[in-house]
mmCIF file of C-alpha atoms (C1' of nucleotides) in Angstrom:
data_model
loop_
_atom_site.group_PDB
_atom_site.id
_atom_site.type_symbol
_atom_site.label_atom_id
_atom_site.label_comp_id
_atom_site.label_asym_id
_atom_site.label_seq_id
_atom_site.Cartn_x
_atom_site.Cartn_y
_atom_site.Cartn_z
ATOM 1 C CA UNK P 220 -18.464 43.920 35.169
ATOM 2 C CA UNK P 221 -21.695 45.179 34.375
ATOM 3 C CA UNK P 222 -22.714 43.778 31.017
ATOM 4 C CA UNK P 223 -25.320 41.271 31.863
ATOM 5 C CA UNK P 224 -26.420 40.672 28.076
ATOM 6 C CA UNK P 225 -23.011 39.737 27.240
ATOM 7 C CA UNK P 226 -22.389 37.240 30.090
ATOM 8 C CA UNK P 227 -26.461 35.770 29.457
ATOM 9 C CA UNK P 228 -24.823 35.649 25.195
ATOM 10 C CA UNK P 229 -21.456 33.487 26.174
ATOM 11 C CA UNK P 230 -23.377 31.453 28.760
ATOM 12 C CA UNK P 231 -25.626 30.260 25.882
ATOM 13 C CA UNK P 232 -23.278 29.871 23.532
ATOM 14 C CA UNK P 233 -21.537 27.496 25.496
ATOM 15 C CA UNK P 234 -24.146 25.458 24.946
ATOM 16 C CA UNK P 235 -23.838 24.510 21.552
ATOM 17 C CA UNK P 236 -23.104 20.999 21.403
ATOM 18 C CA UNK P 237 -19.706 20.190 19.417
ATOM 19 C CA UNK P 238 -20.438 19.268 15.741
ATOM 20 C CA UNK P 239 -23.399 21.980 15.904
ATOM 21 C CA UNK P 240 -24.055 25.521 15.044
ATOM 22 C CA UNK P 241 -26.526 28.047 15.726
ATOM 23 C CA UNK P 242 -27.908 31.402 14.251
ATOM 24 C CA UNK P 243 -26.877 34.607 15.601
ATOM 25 C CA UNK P 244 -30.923 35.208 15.914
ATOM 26 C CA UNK P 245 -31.327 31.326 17.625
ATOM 27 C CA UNK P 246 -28.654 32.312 20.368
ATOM 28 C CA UNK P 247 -30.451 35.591 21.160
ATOM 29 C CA UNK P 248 -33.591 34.382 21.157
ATOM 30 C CA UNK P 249 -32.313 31.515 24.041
ATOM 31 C CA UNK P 250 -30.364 33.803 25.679
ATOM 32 C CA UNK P 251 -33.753 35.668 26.437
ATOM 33 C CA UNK P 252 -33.205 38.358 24.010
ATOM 34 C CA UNK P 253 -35.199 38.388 20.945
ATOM 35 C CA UNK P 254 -34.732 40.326 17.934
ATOM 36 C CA UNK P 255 -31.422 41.482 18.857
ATOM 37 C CA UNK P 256 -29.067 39.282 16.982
ATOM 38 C CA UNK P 257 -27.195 41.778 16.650
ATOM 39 C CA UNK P 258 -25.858 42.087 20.172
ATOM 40 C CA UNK P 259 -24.876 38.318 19.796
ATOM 41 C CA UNK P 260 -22.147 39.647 17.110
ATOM 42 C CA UNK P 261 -21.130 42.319 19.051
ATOM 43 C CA UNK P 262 -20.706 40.224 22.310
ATOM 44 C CA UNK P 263 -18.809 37.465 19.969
ATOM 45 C CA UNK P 264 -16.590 40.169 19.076
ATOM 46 C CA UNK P 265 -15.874 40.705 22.871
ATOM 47 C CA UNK P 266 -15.295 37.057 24.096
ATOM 48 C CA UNK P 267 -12.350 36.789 26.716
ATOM 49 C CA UNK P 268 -10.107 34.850 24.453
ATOM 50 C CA UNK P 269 -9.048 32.925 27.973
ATOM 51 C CA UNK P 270 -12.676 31.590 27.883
ATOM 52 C CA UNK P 271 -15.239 32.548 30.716
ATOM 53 C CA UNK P 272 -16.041 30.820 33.936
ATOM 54 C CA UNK P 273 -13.693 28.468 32.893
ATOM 55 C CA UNK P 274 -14.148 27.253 30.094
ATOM 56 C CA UNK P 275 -13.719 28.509 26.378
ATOM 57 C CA UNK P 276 -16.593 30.093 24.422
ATOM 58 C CA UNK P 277 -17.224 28.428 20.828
ATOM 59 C CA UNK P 278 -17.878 31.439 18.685
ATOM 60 C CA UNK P 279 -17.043 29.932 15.871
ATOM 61 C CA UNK P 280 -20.363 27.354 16.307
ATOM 62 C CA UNK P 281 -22.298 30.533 15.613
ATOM 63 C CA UNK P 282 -23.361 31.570 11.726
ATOM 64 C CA UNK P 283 -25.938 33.468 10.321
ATOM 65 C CA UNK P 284 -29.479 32.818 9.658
ATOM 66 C CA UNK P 285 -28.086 31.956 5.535
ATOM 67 C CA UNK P 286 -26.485 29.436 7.060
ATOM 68 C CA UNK P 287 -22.843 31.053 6.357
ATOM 69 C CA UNK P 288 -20.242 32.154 7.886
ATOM 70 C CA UNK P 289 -20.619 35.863 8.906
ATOM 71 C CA UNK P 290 -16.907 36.874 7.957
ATOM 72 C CA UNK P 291 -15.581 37.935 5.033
ATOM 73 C CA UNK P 292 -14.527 35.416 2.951
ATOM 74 C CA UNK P 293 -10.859 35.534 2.511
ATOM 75 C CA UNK P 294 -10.007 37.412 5.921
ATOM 76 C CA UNK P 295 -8.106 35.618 8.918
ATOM 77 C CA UNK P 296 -11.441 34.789 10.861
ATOM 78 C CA UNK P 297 -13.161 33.562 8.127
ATOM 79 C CA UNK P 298 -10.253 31.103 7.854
ATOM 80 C CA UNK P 299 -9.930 30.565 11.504
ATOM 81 C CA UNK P 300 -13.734 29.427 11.794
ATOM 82 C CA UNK P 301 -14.167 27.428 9.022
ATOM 83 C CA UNK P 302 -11.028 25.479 10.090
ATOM 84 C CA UNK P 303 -12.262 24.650 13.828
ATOM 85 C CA UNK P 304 -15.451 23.485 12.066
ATOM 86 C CA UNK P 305 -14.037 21.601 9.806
ATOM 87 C CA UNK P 306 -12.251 19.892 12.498
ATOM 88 C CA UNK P 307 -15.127 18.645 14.323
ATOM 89 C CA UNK P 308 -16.744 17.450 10.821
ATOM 90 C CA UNK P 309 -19.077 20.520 10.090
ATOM 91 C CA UNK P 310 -18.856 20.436 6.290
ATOM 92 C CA UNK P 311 -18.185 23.570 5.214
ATOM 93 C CA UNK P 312 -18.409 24.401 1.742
ATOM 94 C CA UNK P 313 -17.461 27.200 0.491
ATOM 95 C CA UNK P 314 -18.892 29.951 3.201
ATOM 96 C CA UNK P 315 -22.157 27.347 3.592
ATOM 97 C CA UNK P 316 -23.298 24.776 5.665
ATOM 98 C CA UNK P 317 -26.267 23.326 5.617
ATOM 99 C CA UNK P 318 -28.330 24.385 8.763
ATOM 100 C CA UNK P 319 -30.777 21.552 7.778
ATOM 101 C CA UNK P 320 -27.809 19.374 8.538
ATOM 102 C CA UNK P 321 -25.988 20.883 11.044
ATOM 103 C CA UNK P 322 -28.496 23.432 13.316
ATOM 104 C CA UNK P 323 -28.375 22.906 16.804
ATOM 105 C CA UNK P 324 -32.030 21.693 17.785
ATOM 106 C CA UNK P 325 -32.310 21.911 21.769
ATOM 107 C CA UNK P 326 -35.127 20.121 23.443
ATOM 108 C CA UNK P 327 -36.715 21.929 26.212
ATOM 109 C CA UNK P 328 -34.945 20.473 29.050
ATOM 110 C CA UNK P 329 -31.718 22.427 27.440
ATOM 111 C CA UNK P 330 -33.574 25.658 27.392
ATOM 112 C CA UNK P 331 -34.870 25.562 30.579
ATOM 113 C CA UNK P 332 -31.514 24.954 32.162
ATOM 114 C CA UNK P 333 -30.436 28.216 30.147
ATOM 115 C CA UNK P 334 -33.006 30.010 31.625
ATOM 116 C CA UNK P 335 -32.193 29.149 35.299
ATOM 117 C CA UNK P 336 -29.785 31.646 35.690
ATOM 118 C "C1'" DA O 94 -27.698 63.336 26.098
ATOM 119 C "C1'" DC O 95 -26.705 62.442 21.074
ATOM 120 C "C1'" DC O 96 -24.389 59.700 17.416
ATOM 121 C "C1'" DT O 97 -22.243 55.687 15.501
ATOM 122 C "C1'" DT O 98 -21.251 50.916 15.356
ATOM 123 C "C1'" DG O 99 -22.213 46.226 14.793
ATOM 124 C "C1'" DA O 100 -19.451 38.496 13.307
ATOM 125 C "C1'" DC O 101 -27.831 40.326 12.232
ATOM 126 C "C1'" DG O 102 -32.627 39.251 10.321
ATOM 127 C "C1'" DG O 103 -36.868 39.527 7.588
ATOM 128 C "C1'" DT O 104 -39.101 41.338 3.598
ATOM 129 C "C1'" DT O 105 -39.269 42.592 -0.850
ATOM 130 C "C1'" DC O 106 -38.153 42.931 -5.604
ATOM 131 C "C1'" DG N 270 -29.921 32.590 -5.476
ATOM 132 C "C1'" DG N 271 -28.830 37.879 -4.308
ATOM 133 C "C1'" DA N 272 -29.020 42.781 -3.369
ATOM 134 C "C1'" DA N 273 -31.256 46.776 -1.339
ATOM 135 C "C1'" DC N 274 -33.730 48.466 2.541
ATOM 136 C "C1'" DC N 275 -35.293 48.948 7.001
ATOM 137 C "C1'" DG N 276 -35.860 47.573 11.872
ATOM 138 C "C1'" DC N 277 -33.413 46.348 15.930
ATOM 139 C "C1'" DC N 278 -30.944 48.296 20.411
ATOM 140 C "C1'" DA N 279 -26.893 47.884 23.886
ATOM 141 C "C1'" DA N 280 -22.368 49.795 24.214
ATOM 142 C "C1'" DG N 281 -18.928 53.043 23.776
ATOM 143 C "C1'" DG N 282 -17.347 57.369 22.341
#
DNA sequence: ACCTTGACGGTTC
DNA sequence: GGAACCGCCAAGG
């Protein structure tokens, strides 16, 4: 396929350590394409569900800048992501979770291994 | 080539 | 806090 800003999105993505989260804005920004957050929830939207080179794709690490989740509250995939961070001891409360807690912080060795490719 | 759609973000009030 | 507004721009129709 052709869309390179998709592929550069899951890549990054996958790097979210377990127990983490990032911002939509964060993930853009590492993939090498800042301001355009946006695209991040479009490509999350688009994630082969049978994972990519490999291995799966945690959208559900990825929140908004608010620090909540980006689904309506109430709908399946709201449900769906709070639960798979709740199981790996994100607290989740209510839509929230505290980024000041929680935000993935990579050092630079992590973000220049992103950018190798 | 034009128009709409986004799992967004920052600014402002 | 929160809501309204505007900027963003690749993809798909």
């Amino acid at each position: 396929m052709q869309n390179i800003h998709y592929q550069q999105i899951w890549q990054t993505v996958q790097l979210i350590p377990q127990g983490q989260v990032a911002c939509y804005g964060q993930i853009a920004d590492l993939a090498g394409l800042p301001g355009r957050a946006r695209l991040v929830g479009k490509a999350l939207g688009k994630v082969p569900k049978k994972g990519w080179r490999g291995q799966s794709v945690p959208w559900f690490r990825v929140i908004n800048s608010q620090g909540k989740i980006s689904f309506p509250s109430g709908s399946e995939y709201f449900a769906k992501q709070k639960q798979h961070l709740q199981d790996e001891q994100v607290v989740v409360l209510g839509s929230k979770i505290k980024l000041k807690d929680f935000q993935w912080q990579p050092d630079l060795a992590e973000i220049l291994f992103s950018l190798e490719f």
